[in-house]
Amino acid sequence: MSRHSRNIHLFDKINNIDEDCSEDDQEVYDIDDDAVKNYCDSFDSDTDEENILNIRRGQKRKRFIVSSESENEKEIETVMDGTVWKKIKEGSNSGKTLIYNIFKEVLGPTGYAKRNIIKSRVKSAFSLIIDHKIMYNEHVREFTESEAFGVLKTKWNLFVVKLYAFIGLLYARGAYEAKNINLSYLWNTKWGPSFFSTTMSRNDFEVWYKFIENSQNCYKPGAYLAIDEQLFPTKARCRLSQYMPNKPDKFSIKFWLASDVSSKYIVNGFPYLGKDEGRESSIPLGEFVTSKLAQPYTGHGRNITVDNFFTSASVASKLLAKRTTLVGTIRRNKRELPKLARQAKDSMVRFSTILYKSEDFILTIYKAKPNKKVLILSSMHSSVQIETNDIRIPETIRFYNSTKFIVDVTDQIARKYSVKSKCQRWPLQVFFNILDLAGINAWILHKETTG
């Protein structure tokens, strides 16, 4: 077949494609025939004809998609803060593949922890978390011995073995859940409050921060973290105490904790001390706490699960810039949400789901009860599948439910086997909480290292 005959044959096939389109479509998708002819002249085989036809078909298909999107412009909503949301269907891709959200770190006890737990006959998992500096530094010993001299009127030396014996008795009492036994039956309480009250003031939680530092040195968390508050119940007189009339324990000291989802190991935390001078007034407290707790673990493809106190588009964007995603419930009064999410009343039927996407997030609106919607903001999911059973729960809500409760479980374990006893000295109460959490971390380290 000559080149001229082959080109005529090719144009006949192209014209047949055009006949399948409407007149309006042909107007939009017409291709310059001279350009096609010149392009044809560069090919010498029948296979090349098929390539050209495929190019032509691909151009038409692509432009049909554009036309379809233009028809759905009414599904796009720009909200008060400028965020652009678009309704999407179940399972549809958000258009952004989160290839950077791939976790590659090795999780579990660090090499430092393994060396000291397995090879050393002296150091235990507990001594890595509550180390010699916490138990017996010069500051603690000086003020404890000074307090002892004031009471006994004679010199008294504090030995580290006595401190460990005291801690051992506290854990033994906690294991038997004997919280109401008077501490004087186990050890003389004169020595405890004095050295911790002098070590930890309102703005100087030296022991707490050393405990967190040791915990981080001994363990690398997995791909999923959970952040939440811990309320440590105490009626000790303290300006840091929180009064919450709706809680079972109305008076408590608040701690912010981050835990590994798979192991429940506490990887970060700090106490709530009121207004923080390091926080700018324009940054909400929840965003500040989330960023601070997540900071040591960003950049490695992890995901963080939080509740509606911490969730906002702002903190999700900041974490996403550090290769860390966020999944959390979000309050319906947020300015970045579309109108349907902010409405108290709507036309949604029970167990139905509506999905929105913006540039970086997917918003799931699920009607859980006749008068209640659940809102989940996720920068982790690129698409959302929905169950086919009667309640039709979206996968974002299922994921949230499976990862959010970890800090609550940690708190539950700590309360059940607590070393805490009645005491009006809040520094000692804080130390009891450190021991409770350190016991959990030490057990996880020992179990994962030794099997």
PDB file of C-alpha atoms in Angstrom, residues 103-254:
ATOM      1  CA  PHE A 103       6.519   4.326  57.053  1.00  0.00           C
ATOM      2  CA  LYS A 104      10.046   2.910  56.739  1.00  0.00           C
ATOM      3  CA  GLU A 105      11.496   3.103  60.268  1.00  0.00           C
ATOM      4  CA  VAL A 106      12.225   0.005  62.351  1.00  0.00           C
ATOM      5  CA  LEU A 107       9.793   0.029  65.269  1.00  0.00           C
ATOM      6  CA  GLY A 108      10.302  -1.416  68.740  1.00  0.00           C
ATOM      7  CA  PRO A 109      13.068  -1.261  71.364  1.00  0.00           C
ATOM      8  CA  THR A 110      16.164   0.630  70.251  1.00  0.00           C
ATOM      9  CA  GLY A 111      19.625  -0.902  70.083  1.00  0.00           C
ATOM     10  CA  TYR A 112      20.490   0.966  73.275  1.00  0.00           C
ATOM     11  CA  ALA A 113      17.599  -0.698  75.119  1.00  0.00           C
ATOM     12  CA  LYS A 114      18.352  -4.184  73.753  1.00  0.00           C
ATOM     13  CA  ARG A 115      22.031  -3.989  74.693  1.00  0.00           C
ATOM     14  CA  ASN A 116      21.292  -2.999  78.268  1.00  0.00           C
ATOM     15  CA  ILE A 117      18.382  -5.368  78.864  1.00  0.00           C
ATOM     16  CA  ILE A 118      19.758  -8.551  77.243  1.00  0.00           C
ATOM     17  CA  LYS A 119      23.530  -8.295  77.744  1.00  0.00           C
ATOM     18  CA  SER A 120      23.633  -6.575  81.129  1.00  0.00           C
ATOM     19  CA  ARG A 121      22.817  -8.439  84.301  1.00  0.00           C
ATOM     20  CA  VAL A 122      22.625  -5.219  86.263  1.00  0.00           C
ATOM     21  CA  LYS A 123      20.292  -2.953  84.292  1.00  0.00           C
ATOM     22  CA  SER A 124      16.621  -3.782  83.884  1.00  0.00           C
ATOM     23  CA  ALA A 125      14.011  -2.239  81.619  1.00  0.00           C
ATOM     24  CA  PHE A 126      12.768  -0.163  84.552  1.00  0.00           C
ATOM     25  CA  SER A 127      16.227   1.243  85.297  1.00  0.00           C
ATOM     26  CA  LEU A 128      16.415   2.500  81.697  1.00  0.00           C
ATOM     27  CA  ILE A 129      13.192   4.475  82.109  1.00  0.00           C
ATOM     28  CA  ILE A 130      13.705   5.603  85.735  1.00  0.00           C
ATOM     29  CA  ASP A 131      17.478   5.861  85.686  1.00  0.00           C
ATOM     30  CA  HIS A 132      20.132   6.729  88.257  1.00  0.00           C
ATOM     31  CA  LYS A 133      19.929  10.442  87.495  1.00  0.00           C
ATOM     32  CA  ILE A 134      16.241  10.504  88.366  1.00  0.00           C
ATOM     33  CA  MET A 135      16.586   8.317  91.451  1.00  0.00           C
ATOM     34  CA  TYR A 136      19.791   9.668  92.934  1.00  0.00           C
ATOM     35  CA  ASN A 137      21.087  12.934  91.533  1.00  0.00           C
ATOM     36  CA  GLU A 138      22.786  15.441  93.818  1.00  0.00           C
ATOM     37  CA  HIS A 139      19.767  17.742  93.979  1.00  0.00           C
ATOM     38  CA  VAL A 140      17.414  15.047  95.275  1.00  0.00           C
ATOM     39  CA  ARG A 141      19.913  13.652  97.783  1.00  0.00           C
ATOM     40  CA  GLU A 142      20.870  17.059  99.187  1.00  0.00           C
ATOM     41  CA  PHE A 143      17.346  18.174 100.013  1.00  0.00           C
ATOM     42  CA  THR A 144      16.200  14.761 101.215  1.00  0.00           C
ATOM     43  CA  GLU A 145      19.075  14.440 103.651  1.00  0.00           C
ATOM     44  CA  SER A 146      18.483  18.050 104.728  1.00  0.00           C
ATOM     45  CA  GLU A 147      14.809  17.268 105.468  1.00  0.00           C
ATOM     46  CA  ALA A 148      15.812  14.130 107.358  1.00  0.00           C
ATOM     47  CA  PHE A 149      18.235  16.114 109.514  1.00  0.00           C
ATOM     48  CA  GLY A 150      15.471  18.605 110.340  1.00  0.00           C
ATOM     49  CA  VAL A 151      13.198  15.818 111.535  1.00  0.00           C
ATOM     50  CA  LEU A 152      15.690  13.470 113.211  1.00  0.00           C
ATOM     51  CA  LYS A 153      18.104  16.157 114.465  1.00  0.00           C
ATOM     52  CA  THR A 154      20.934  13.928 113.378  1.00  0.00           C
ATOM     53  CA  LYS A 155      22.774  13.195 110.136  1.00  0.00           C
ATOM     54  CA  TRP A 156      21.017  10.703 107.867  1.00  0.00           C
ATOM     55  CA  ASN A 157      22.447   9.326 104.622  1.00  0.00           C
ATOM     56  CA  LEU A 158      20.198   8.422 101.705  1.00  0.00           C
ATOM     57  CA  PHE A 159      21.340   5.338  99.775  1.00  0.00           C
ATOM     58  CA  VAL A 160      20.017   4.481  96.342  1.00  0.00           C
ATOM     59  CA  VAL A 161      19.130   0.944  97.464  1.00  0.00           C
ATOM     60  CA  LYS A 162      16.615   2.418  99.892  1.00  0.00           C
ATOM     61  CA  LEU A 163      15.007   4.434  97.119  1.00  0.00           C
ATOM     62  CA  TYR A 164      14.641   1.333  94.949  1.00  0.00           C
ATOM     63  CA  ALA A 165      13.209  -0.594  97.893  1.00  0.00           C
ATOM     64  CA  PHE A 166      10.677   2.187  98.420  1.00  0.00           C
ATOM     65  CA  ILE A 167       9.703   2.135  94.731  1.00  0.00           C
ATOM     66  CA  GLY A 168       9.448  -1.663  94.812  1.00  0.00           C
ATOM     67  CA  LEU A 169       6.998  -1.538  97.704  1.00  0.00           C
ATOM     68  CA  LEU A 170       4.894   1.055  95.869  1.00  0.00           C
ATOM     69  CA  TYR A 171       4.659  -1.198  92.810  1.00  0.00           C
ATOM     70  CA  ALA A 172       3.837  -4.210  94.996  1.00  0.00           C
ATOM     71  CA  ARG A 173       0.991  -2.299  96.593  1.00  0.00           C
ATOM     72  CA  GLY A 174      -0.215  -1.172  93.173  1.00  0.00           C
ATOM     73  CA  ALA A 175      -0.143  -4.751  91.830  1.00  0.00           C
ATOM     74  CA  TYR A 176      -2.429  -5.858  94.689  1.00  0.00           C
ATOM     75  CA  GLU A 177      -4.646  -2.804  94.036  1.00  0.00           C
ATOM     76  CA  ALA A 178      -4.246  -1.814  97.685  1.00  0.00           C
ATOM     77  CA  LYS A 179      -4.605   1.916  97.053  1.00  0.00           C
ATOM     78  CA  ASN A 180      -6.216   2.648 100.402  1.00  0.00           C
ATOM     79  CA  ILE A 181      -3.516   1.077 102.568  1.00  0.00           C
ATOM     80  CA  ASN A 182      -1.740   3.716 104.626  1.00  0.00           C
ATOM     81  CA  LEU A 183       1.700   4.298 103.166  1.00  0.00           C
ATOM     82  CA  SER A 184       3.244   4.281 106.650  1.00  0.00           C
ATOM     83  CA  TYR A 185       2.671   0.529 106.751  1.00  0.00           C
ATOM     84  CA  LEU A 186       5.031   0.122 103.825  1.00  0.00           C
ATOM     85  CA  TRP A 187       7.566   2.906 104.310  1.00  0.00           C
ATOM     86  CA  ASN A 188       8.100   6.069 106.249  1.00  0.00           C
ATOM     87  CA  THR A 189       6.382   8.841 104.276  1.00  0.00           C
ATOM     88  CA  LYS A 190       8.575  11.609 105.681  1.00  0.00           C
ATOM     89  CA  TRP A 191      11.234  11.061 103.030  1.00  0.00           C
ATOM     90  CA  GLY A 192       9.061  10.993  99.939  1.00  0.00           C
ATOM     91  CA  PRO A 193       7.361  14.389  99.710  1.00  0.00           C
ATOM     92  CA  SER A 194      10.377  16.499 100.605  1.00  0.00           C
ATOM     93  CA  PHE A 195      12.769  15.576  97.832  1.00  0.00           C
ATOM     94  CA  PHE A 196      10.131  15.604  95.101  1.00  0.00           C
ATOM     95  CA  SER A 197       8.626  18.894  96.184  1.00  0.00           C
ATOM     96  CA  THR A 198      12.069  20.471  95.946  1.00  0.00           C
ATOM     97  CA  THR A 199      12.817  18.817  92.603  1.00  0.00           C
ATOM     98  CA  MET A 200       9.545  19.646  90.829  1.00  0.00           C
ATOM     99  CA  SER A 201       8.110  23.127  91.048  1.00  0.00           C
ATOM    100  CA  ARG A 202       5.308  24.492  88.866  1.00  0.00           C
ATOM    101  CA  ASN A 203       7.634  25.377  86.002  1.00  0.00           C
ATOM    102  CA  ASP A 204      10.368  22.811  86.574  1.00  0.00           C
ATOM    103  CA  PHE A 205       9.251  19.206  86.072  1.00  0.00           C
ATOM    104  CA  GLU A 206      12.795  17.856  85.958  1.00  0.00           C
ATOM    105  CA  VAL A 207      11.883  14.261  86.793  1.00  0.00           C
ATOM    106  CA  TRP A 208       8.982  14.179  84.331  1.00  0.00           C
ATOM    107  CA  TYR A 209      11.037  15.429  81.384  1.00  0.00           C
ATOM    108  CA  LYS A 210      13.886  13.047  82.211  1.00  0.00           C
ATOM    109  CA  PHE A 211      11.364  10.187  82.252  1.00  0.00           C
ATOM    110  CA  ILE A 212      10.128  11.180  78.776  1.00  0.00           C
ATOM    111  CA  GLU A 213      13.688  11.521  77.461  1.00  0.00           C
ATOM    112  CA  ASN A 214      14.597   8.033  78.690  1.00  0.00           C
ATOM    113  CA  SER A 215      11.407   6.570  77.222  1.00  0.00           C
ATOM    114  CA  GLN A 216      12.194   8.038  73.796  1.00  0.00           C
ATOM    115  CA  ASN A 217      15.779   6.769  73.890  1.00  0.00           C
ATOM    116  CA  CYS A 218      14.594   3.206  74.438  1.00  0.00           C
ATOM    117  CA  TYR A 219      11.788   2.775  71.893  1.00  0.00           C
ATOM    118  CA  LYS A 220      10.851   3.691  68.329  1.00  0.00           C
ATOM    119  CA  PRO A 221       7.086   3.816  67.730  1.00  0.00           C
ATOM    120  CA  GLY A 222       5.385   2.309  64.696  1.00  0.00           C
ATOM    121  CA  ALA A 223       3.473   3.950  61.873  1.00  0.00           C
ATOM    122  CA  TYR A 224       0.479   4.983  63.999  1.00  0.00           C
ATOM    123  CA  LEU A 225       0.419   7.280  67.023  1.00  0.00           C
ATOM    124  CA  ALA A 226      -2.490   8.526  69.133  1.00  0.00           C
ATOM    125  CA  ILE A 227      -2.595  11.820  71.040  1.00  0.00           C
ATOM    126  CA  ASP A 228      -4.991  12.564  73.874  1.00  0.00           C
ATOM    127  CA  GLU A 229      -5.204  14.000  77.371  1.00  0.00           C
ATOM    128  CA  GLN A 230      -4.699  12.069  80.592  1.00  0.00           C
ATOM    129  CA  LEU A 231      -6.495  13.257  83.697  1.00  0.00           C
ATOM    130  CA  PHE A 232      -4.651  12.108  86.816  1.00  0.00           C
ATOM    131  CA  PRO A 233      -7.167  12.265  89.695  1.00  0.00           C
ATOM    132  CA  THR A 234      -5.976  14.030  92.839  1.00  0.00           C
ATOM    133  CA  LYS A 235      -7.388  16.386  95.438  1.00  0.00           C
ATOM    134  CA  ALA A 236      -3.963  17.670  96.413  1.00  0.00           C
ATOM    135  CA  ARG A 237      -3.803  21.448  96.618  1.00  0.00           C
ATOM    136  CA  CYS A 238      -2.297  22.637  93.381  1.00  0.00           C
ATOM    137  CA  ARG A 239      -2.870  25.606  91.081  1.00  0.00           C
ATOM    138  CA  LEU A 240      -2.513  23.218  88.155  1.00  0.00           C
ATOM    139  CA  SER A 241      -5.569  21.159  89.138  1.00  0.00           C
ATOM    140  CA  GLN A 242      -8.484  21.028  86.720  1.00  0.00           C
ATOM    141  CA  TYR A 243     -12.079  21.030  87.956  1.00  0.00           C
ATOM    142  CA  MET A 244     -14.390  19.102  85.632  1.00  0.00           C
ATOM    143  CA  PRO A 245     -17.864  18.579  87.127  1.00  0.00           C
ATOM    144  CA  ASN A 246     -18.912  16.135  84.369  1.00  0.00           C
ATOM    145  CA  LYS A 247     -16.035  13.720  85.002  1.00  0.00           C
ATOM    146  CA  PRO A 248     -16.097  10.849  87.548  1.00  0.00           C
ATOM    147  CA  ASP A 249     -12.999  12.377  89.192  1.00  0.00           C
ATOM    148  CA  LYS A 250     -13.829  16.058  89.375  1.00  0.00           C
ATOM    149  CA  PHE A 251     -10.336  17.213  90.409  1.00  0.00           C
ATOM    150  CA  SER A 252      -7.304  16.152  88.418  1.00  0.00           C
ATOM    151  CA  ILE A 253      -3.947  17.200  86.983  1.00  0.00           C
ATOM    152  CA  LYS A 254      -3.889  17.130  83.190  1.00  0.00           C
TER     153      LYS A 254
END
